[in-house]
Coordinates of C-alpha atoms and ligand atoms in Angstrom, one line a residue:
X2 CA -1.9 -0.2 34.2
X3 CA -2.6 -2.4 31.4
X4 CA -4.5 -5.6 30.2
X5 CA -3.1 -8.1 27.4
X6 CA -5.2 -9.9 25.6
X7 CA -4.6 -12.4 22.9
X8 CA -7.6 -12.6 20.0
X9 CA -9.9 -15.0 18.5
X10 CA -11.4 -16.7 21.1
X11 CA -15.6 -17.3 20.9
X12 CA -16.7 -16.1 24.6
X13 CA -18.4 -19.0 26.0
X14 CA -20.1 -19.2 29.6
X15 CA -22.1 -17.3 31.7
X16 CA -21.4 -13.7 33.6
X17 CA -23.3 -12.1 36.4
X18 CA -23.4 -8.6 36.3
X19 CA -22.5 -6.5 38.9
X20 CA -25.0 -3.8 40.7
X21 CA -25.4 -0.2 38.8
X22 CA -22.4 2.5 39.1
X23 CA -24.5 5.1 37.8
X24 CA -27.6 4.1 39.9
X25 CA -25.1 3.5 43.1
X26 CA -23.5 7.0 42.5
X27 CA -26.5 9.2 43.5
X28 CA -27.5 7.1 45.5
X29 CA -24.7 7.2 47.7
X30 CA -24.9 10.9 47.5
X31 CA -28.6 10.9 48.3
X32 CA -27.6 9.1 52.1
X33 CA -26.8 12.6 52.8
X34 CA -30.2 13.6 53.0
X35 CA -30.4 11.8 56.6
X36 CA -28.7 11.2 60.0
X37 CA -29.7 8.2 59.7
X38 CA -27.8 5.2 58.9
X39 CA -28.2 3.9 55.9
X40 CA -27.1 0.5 53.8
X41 CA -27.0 0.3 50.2
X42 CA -26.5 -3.0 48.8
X43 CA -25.4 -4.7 45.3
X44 CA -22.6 -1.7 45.4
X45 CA -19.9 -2.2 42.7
X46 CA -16.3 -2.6 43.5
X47 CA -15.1 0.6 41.3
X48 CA -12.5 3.4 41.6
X49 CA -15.6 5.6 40.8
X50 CA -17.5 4.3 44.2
X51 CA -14.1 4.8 46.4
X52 CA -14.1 8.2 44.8
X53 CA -17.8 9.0 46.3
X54 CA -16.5 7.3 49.4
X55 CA -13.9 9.4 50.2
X56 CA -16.5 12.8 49.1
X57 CA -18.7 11.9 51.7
X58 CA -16.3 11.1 54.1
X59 CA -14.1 14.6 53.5
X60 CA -18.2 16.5 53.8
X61 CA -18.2 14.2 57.2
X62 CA -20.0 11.2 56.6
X63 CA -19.0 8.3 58.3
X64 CA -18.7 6.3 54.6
X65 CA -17.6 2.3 54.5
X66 CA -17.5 -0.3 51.8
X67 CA -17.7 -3.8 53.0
X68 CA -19.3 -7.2 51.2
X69 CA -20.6 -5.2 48.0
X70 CA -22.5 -2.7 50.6
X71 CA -21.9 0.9 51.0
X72 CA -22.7 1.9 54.5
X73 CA -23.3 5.4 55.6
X74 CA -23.9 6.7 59.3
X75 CA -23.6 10.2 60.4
X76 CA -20.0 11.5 61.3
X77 CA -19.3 14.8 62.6
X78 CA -20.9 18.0 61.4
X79 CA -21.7 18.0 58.1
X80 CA -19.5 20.6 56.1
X81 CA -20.9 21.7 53.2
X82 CA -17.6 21.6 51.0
X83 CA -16.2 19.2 48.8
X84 CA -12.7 18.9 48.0
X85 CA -11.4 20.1 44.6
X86 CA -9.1 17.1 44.4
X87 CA -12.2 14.3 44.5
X88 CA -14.8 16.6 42.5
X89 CA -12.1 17.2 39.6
X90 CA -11.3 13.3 39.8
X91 CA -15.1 12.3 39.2
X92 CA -17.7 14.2 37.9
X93 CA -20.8 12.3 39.6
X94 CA -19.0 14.3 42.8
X95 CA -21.5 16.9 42.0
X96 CA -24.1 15.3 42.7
X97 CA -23.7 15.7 46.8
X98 CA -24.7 19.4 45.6
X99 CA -28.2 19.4 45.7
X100 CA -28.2 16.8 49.3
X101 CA -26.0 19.7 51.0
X102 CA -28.0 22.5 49.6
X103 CA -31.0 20.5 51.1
X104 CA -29.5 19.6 54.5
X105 CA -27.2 22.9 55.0
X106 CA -28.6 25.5 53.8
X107 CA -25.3 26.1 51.1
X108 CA -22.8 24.1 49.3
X109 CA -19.7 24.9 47.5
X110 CA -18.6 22.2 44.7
X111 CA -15.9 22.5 42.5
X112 CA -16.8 23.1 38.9
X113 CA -16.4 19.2 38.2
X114 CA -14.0 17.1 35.8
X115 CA -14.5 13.6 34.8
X116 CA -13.7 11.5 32.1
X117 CA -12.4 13.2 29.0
X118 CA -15.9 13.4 26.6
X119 CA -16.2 17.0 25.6
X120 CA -17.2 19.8 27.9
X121 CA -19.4 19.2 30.5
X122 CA -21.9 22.1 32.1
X123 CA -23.6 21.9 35.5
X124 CA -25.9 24.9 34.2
X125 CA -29.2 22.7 34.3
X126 CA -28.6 21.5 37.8
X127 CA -28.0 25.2 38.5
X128 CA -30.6 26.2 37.2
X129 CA -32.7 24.0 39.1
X130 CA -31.4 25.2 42.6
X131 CA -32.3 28.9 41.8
X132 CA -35.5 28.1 40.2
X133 CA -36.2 26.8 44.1
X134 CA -34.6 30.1 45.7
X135 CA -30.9 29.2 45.9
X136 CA -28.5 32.2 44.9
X137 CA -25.7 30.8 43.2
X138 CA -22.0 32.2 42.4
X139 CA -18.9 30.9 41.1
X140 CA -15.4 32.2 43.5
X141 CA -12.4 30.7 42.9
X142 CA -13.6 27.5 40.8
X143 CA -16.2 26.8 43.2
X144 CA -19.7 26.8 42.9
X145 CA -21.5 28.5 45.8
X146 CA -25.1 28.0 46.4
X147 CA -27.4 29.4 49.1
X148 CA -30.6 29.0 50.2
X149 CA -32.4 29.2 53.8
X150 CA -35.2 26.9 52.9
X151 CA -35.9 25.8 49.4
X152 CA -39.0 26.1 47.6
X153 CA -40.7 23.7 45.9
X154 CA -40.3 24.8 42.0
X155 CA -41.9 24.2 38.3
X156 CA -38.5 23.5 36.7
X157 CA -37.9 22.9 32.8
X158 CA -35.1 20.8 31.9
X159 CA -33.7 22.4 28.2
X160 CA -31.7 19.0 27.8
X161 CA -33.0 15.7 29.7
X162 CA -29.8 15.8 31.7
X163 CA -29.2 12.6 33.6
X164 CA -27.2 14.5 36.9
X165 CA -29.6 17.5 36.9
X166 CA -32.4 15.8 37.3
X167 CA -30.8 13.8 40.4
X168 CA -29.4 16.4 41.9
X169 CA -32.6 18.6 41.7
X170 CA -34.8 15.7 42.9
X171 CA -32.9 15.2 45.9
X172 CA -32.4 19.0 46.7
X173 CA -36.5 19.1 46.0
X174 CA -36.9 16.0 48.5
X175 CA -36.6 18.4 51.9
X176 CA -38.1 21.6 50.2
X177 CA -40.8 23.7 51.5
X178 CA -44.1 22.7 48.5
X179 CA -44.0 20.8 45.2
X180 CA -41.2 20.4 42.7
X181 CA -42.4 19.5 39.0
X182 CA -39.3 18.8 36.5
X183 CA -40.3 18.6 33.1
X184 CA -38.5 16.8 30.5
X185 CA -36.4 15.2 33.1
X186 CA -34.3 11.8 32.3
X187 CA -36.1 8.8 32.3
X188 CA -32.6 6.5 32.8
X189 CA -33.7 3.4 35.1
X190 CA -30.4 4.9 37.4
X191 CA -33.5 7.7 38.1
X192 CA -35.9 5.1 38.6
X193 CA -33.9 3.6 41.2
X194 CA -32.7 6.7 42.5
X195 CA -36.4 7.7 43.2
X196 CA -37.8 4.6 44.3
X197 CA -34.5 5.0 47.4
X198 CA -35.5 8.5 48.1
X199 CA -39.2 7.1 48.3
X200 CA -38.3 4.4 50.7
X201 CA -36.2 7.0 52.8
X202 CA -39.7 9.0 53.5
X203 CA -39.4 10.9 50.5
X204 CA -42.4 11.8 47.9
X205 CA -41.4 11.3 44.1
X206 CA -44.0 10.0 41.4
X207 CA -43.0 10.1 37.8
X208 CA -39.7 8.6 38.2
X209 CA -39.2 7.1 34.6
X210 CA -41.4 9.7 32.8
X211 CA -40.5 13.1 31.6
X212 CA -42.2 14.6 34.2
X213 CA -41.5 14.2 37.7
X214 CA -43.1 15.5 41.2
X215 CA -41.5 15.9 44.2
X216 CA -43.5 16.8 47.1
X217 CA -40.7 18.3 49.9
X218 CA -41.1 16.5 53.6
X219 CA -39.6 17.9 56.4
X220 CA -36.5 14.7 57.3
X221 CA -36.0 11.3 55.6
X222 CA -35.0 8.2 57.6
X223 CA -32.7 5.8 57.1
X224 CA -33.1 2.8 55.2
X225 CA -31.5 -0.3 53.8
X226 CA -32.0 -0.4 49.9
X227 CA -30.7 -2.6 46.9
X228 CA -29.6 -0.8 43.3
X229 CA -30.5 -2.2 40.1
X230 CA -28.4 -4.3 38.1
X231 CA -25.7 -2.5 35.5
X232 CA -27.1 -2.3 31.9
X233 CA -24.1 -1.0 30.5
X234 CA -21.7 -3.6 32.1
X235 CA -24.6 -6.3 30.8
X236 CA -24.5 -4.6 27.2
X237 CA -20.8 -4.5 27.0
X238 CA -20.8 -8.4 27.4
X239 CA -23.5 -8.9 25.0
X240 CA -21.7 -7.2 22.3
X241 CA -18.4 -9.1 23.5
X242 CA -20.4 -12.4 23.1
X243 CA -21.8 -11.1 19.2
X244 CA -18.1 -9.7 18.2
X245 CA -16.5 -13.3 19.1
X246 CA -19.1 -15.7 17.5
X247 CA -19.7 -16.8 21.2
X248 CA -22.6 -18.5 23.3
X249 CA -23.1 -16.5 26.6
X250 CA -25.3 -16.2 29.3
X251 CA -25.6 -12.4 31.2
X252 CA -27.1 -13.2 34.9
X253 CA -28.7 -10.6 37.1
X254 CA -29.7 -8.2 34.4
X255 CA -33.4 -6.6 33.8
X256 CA -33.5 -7.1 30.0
X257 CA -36.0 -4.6 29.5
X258 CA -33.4 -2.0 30.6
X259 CA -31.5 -2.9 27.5
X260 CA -34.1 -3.2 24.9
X261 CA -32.6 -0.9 22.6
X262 CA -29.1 -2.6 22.8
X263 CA -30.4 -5.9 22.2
X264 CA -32.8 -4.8 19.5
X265 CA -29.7 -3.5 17.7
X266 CA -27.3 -6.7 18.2
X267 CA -30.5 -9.3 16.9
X268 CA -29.8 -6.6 13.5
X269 CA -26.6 -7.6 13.6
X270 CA -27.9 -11.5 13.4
X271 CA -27.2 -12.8 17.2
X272 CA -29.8 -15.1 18.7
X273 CA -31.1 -13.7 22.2
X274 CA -33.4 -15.0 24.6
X275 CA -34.8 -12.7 27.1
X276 CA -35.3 -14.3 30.6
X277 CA -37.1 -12.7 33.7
X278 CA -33.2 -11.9 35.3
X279 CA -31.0 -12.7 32.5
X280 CA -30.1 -12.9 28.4
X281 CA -28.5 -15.7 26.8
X282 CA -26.8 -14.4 23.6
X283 CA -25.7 -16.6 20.6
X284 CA -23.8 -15.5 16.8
X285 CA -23.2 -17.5 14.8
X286 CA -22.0 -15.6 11.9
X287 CA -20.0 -11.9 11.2
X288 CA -22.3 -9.6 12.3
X289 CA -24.5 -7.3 9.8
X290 CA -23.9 -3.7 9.3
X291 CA -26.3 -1.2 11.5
X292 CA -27.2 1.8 12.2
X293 CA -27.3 3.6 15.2
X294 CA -28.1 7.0 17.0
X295 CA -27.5 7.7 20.7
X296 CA -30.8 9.1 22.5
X297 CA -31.7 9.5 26.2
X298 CA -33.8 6.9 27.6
X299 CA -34.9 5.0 26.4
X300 CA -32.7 5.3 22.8
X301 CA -29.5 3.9 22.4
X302 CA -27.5 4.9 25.3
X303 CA -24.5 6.7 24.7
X304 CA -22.3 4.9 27.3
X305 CA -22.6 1.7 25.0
X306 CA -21.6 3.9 21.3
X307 CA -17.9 2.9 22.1
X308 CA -18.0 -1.0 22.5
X309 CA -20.9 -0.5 19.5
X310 CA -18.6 1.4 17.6
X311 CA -16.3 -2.4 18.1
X312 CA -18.6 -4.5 16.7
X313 CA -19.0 -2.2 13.7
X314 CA -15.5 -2.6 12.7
X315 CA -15.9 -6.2 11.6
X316 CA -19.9 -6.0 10.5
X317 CA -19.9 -7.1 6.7
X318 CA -20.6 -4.1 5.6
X319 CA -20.8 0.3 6.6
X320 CA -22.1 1.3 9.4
X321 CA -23.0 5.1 10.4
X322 CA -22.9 5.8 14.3
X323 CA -24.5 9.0 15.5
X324 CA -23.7 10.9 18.6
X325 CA -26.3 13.4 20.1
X326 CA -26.2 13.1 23.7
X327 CA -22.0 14.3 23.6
X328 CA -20.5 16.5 21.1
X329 CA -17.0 14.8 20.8
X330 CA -17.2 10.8 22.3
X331 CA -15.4 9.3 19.3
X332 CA -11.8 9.2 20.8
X333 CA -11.6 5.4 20.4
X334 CA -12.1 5.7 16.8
X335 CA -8.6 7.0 16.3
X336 CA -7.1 4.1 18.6
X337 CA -9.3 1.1 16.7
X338 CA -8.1 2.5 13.4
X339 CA -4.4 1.3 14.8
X340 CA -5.8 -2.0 15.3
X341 CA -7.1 -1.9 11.0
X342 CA -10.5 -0.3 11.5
X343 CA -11.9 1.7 9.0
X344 CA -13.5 4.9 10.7
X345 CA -14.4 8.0 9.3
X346 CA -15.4 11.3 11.3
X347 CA -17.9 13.6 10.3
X348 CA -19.0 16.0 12.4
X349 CA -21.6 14.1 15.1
X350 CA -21.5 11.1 12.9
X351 CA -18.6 7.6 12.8
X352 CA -19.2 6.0 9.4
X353 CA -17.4 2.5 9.9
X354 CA -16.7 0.5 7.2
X355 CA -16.5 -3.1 8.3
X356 CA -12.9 -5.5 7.7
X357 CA -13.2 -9.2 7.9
X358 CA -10.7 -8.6 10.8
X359 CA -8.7 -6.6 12.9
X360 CA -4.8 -6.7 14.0
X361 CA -4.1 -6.9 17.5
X362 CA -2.1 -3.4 18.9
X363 CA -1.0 -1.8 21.4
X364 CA -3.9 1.1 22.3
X365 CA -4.5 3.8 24.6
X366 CA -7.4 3.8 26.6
X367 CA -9.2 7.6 27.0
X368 CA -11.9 7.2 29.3
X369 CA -13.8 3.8 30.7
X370 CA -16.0 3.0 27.7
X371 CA -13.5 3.8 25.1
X372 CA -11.5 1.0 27.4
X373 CA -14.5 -1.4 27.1
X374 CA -14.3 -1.0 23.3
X375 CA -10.8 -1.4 22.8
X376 CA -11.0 -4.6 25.0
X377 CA -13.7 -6.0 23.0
X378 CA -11.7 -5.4 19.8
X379 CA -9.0 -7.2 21.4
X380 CA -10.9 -10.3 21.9
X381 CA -11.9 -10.2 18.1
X382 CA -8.2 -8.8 16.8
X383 CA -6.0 -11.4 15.3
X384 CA -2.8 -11.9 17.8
X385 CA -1.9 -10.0 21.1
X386 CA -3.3 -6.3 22.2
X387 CA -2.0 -4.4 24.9
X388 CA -4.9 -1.7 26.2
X389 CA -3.0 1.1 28.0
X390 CA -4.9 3.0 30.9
X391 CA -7.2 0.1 32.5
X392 CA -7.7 2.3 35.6
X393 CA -10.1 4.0 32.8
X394 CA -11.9 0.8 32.8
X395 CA -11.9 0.1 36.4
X396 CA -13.9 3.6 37.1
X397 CA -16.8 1.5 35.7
X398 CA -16.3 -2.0 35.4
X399 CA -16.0 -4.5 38.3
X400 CA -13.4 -7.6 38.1
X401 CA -13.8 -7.0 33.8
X402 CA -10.5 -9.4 33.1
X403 CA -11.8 -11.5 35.8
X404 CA -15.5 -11.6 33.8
X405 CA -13.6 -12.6 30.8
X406 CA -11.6 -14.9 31.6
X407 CA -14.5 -16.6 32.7
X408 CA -15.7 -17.0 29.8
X409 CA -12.6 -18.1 27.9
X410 CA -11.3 -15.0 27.0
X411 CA -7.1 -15.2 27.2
X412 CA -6.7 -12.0 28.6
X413 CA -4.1 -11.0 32.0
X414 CA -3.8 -7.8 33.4
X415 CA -0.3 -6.4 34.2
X416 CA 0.9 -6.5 37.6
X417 CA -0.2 -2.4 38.2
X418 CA -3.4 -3.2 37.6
X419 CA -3.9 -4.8 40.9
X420 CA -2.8 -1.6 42.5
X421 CA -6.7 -0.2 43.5
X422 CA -7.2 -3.8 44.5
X423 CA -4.8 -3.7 47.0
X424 CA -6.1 -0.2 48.2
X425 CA -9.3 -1.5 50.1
X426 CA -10.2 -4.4 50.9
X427 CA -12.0 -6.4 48.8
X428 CA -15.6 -8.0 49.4
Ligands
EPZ25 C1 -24.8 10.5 33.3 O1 -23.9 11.6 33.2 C2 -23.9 9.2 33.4 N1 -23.1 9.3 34.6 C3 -23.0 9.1 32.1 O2 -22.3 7.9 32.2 C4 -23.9 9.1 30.9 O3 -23.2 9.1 29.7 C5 -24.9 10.3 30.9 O4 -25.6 10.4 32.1 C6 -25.9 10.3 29.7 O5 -26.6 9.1 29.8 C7 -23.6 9.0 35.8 O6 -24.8 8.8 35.9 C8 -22.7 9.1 37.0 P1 -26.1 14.3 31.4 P2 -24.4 13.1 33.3 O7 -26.3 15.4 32.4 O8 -25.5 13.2 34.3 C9 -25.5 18.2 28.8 C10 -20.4 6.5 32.1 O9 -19.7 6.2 31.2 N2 -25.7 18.9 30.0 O10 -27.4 13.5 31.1 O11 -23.2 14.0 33.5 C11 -24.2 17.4 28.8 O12 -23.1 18.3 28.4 C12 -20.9 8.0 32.3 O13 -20.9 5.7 33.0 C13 -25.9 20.3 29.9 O14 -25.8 20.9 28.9 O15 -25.0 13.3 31.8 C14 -24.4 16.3 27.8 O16 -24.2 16.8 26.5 C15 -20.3 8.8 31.2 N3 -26.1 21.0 31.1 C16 -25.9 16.0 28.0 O17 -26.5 17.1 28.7 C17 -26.2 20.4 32.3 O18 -26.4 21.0 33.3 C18 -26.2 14.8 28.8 O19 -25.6 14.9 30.1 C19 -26.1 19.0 32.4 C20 -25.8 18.2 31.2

């Protein structure tokens, strides 16, 4: 699976973004917590949301996508097992932990896999569950946890870990007494994720802050709910717009959920004007050199350092790129230094040294943002770039050569790509 694209073309248009993958995700996951049915809308057409599909359906959920809606109703029994072969394709697949613990009383989860950025612990969200009277083991690759009724916990995040503080709200949701997590995430995917709990019955204040309550009830009800908008899919076209001198207008987006991104790209000398649901981006000239450091939310979110990293390569100038939230998300470096980049590694840092231009190539996507980036440097590259491994990029992005082309971009993906498309049906 593979997309062409041929370089040099300003973006021009406008691009509606798609619902939230990492919002829909736990979401999905959280419609565990009842026998109700329940209807989330503004769902994402990804491999990652087929993925969770088929979890829920293998823990027996009945689990259907239809019209960018994911609709859950209860199946048979619930069994409180997932299957190694979905957990080690997706990491978010651990997130049905906590829900099971919650609703069964145990859960066994493979030790999860997922896209290839460094090692990846589950220890928080562990942590969690046994700070609320789970016992937990690890036989065979699985994680077992057990716990008659949970208890409502004060629970200290070390690390403001995005997945344990999901998991742990929603296992905390159906306890027995309050939960407190301190220095949880504040992502707006939590947000969102608390505000659907909330609407199921549930009892969460805090969502957004570092501190968040959860006072347990005894059942949640179902509940037809709408996710936010995806930030990361709306940054990776703002950066798109700013690396090809392009005039572009990014529908159904919350801008504020961006700030940081959009803060950094006005550095680089695009024009943007913030609307109530959308961001029109302008450049005019080759962007500046910037500075940047991935934080937790609300800093620079690491799922946008790889299309960053993009622009970077053609700024007029060096640019230094830190990484703190993973210790080794610089793979793409290596693959747009065969397109003429000038990278250099040190340690947690990328110090990029800017080229008037880059040289299309033929590339190797390594997970779904190191895809986005390589695509975007594609659209800047003089000639014709093949990026190798799009199934990478559809994990996360919905109908991205689609999005592009709308705008003006030449790009075509190879016939293989259309594979997943064919696998269900589309909205
Ligand atoms: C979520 O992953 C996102 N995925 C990731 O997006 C995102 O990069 C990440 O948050 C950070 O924002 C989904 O929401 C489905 P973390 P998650 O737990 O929850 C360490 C994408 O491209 N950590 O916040 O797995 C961990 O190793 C994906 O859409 C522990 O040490 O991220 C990492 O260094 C990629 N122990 C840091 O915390 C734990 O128990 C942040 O991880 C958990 C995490």
């Amino acid at each position: 699976m593979s997309i062409l694209i041929r370089g040099g073309k300003p973006l021009k248009g406008k691009v509606w973004c798609d619902g939230a993958k990492n919002a829909a995700l736990p979401i999905m996951a959280g419609a565990i917590l009842t026998d109700d049915s329940v209807e989330i809308k503004n769902v994402p057409f990804l491999l990652d949301v087929e993925t969770m599909l088929s979890v829920l359906r293998a823990i027996g959920v009945n689990a259907v996508y239809s019209g960018r809606s994911a609709k859950m109703s209860p199946g048979r029994r619930l069994q409180p097992e997932a299957p190694y072969d979905l957990v080690r394709r997706m990491r978010a697949s651990f997130l049905v932990m906590g829900p099971l613990l919650a609703r069964c009383g145990t859960a066994a989860v493979p030790l999860p896999g997922g896209c290839a950025i460094g090692q990846r612990p589950v220890d928080l969200h562990l942590k969690g569950f046994q700070a609320m009277g789970a016992t937990v083991s690890v036989e065979h690759g699985f994680i077992i946890a057990k716990a008659n009724r949970l208890k409502g916990a004060e629970i200290y995040l070390d690390i403001p870990s995005v997945g344990a503080t999901e998991n742990i709200m929603m296992a905390a949701a159906l306890a027995d007494g309050e939960t407190v997590i301190e220095n949880a995430a504040q992502e707006p995917e939590v947000v969102d994720l608390a505000n659907f709990l909330n609407a199921m019955g549930a009892d969460i204040k805090g969502g957004g802050t570092t501190r968040i309550r959860i006072s347990g009830v005894k059942e949640l009800h179902g509940v037809e709910y709408s996710i936010i908008p995806d930030r990361i899919e709306a940054a990776t076209f703002a950066i798109a717009a700013a690396m090809t001198k392009g005039k572009v207008t990014i529908e159904n987006v919350i801008p504020t959920h961006l700030r940081s991104v959009l803060a950094k790209i006005k550095e680089c000398g695009a024009y943007i004007f913030e609307g109530a649901r959308s961001i029109d981006i302008e450049m005019l000239q080759r962007p500046e050199p910037t500075n940047i450091k991935t934080q937790p939310y609300p800093g620079f979110p690491t799922d946008v350092q790889a299309p960053y990293m993009a622009l970077c390569t053609i700024a007029a100038g060096t640019s230094i790129i830190s990484e703190t939230v993973f210790e080794n998300r610089f793979a793409h470096a290596e693959e747009l230094g065969r397109m003429g980049a000038r990278i250099r590694i040190e340690g947690p840092n990328a110090v990029i040294e800017g080229v008037p231009r880059l040289a299309g190539a033929q590339v190797q996507a390594t997970d779904l943002r190191a895809g986005a980036a390589l695509s975007l440097a594609g659209l800047a590259a003089e000639g014709e770039t093949e990026v190798i491994g799009t199934e990478h990029i559809e994990r996360g992005y919905c109908d991205f050569v689609e999005k592009l082309r709308g705008l003006g971009a030449d790009v075509v993906s190879t016939e293989a790509s259309n594979r997943f498309h064919r696998g269900i049906a589309r909205p």
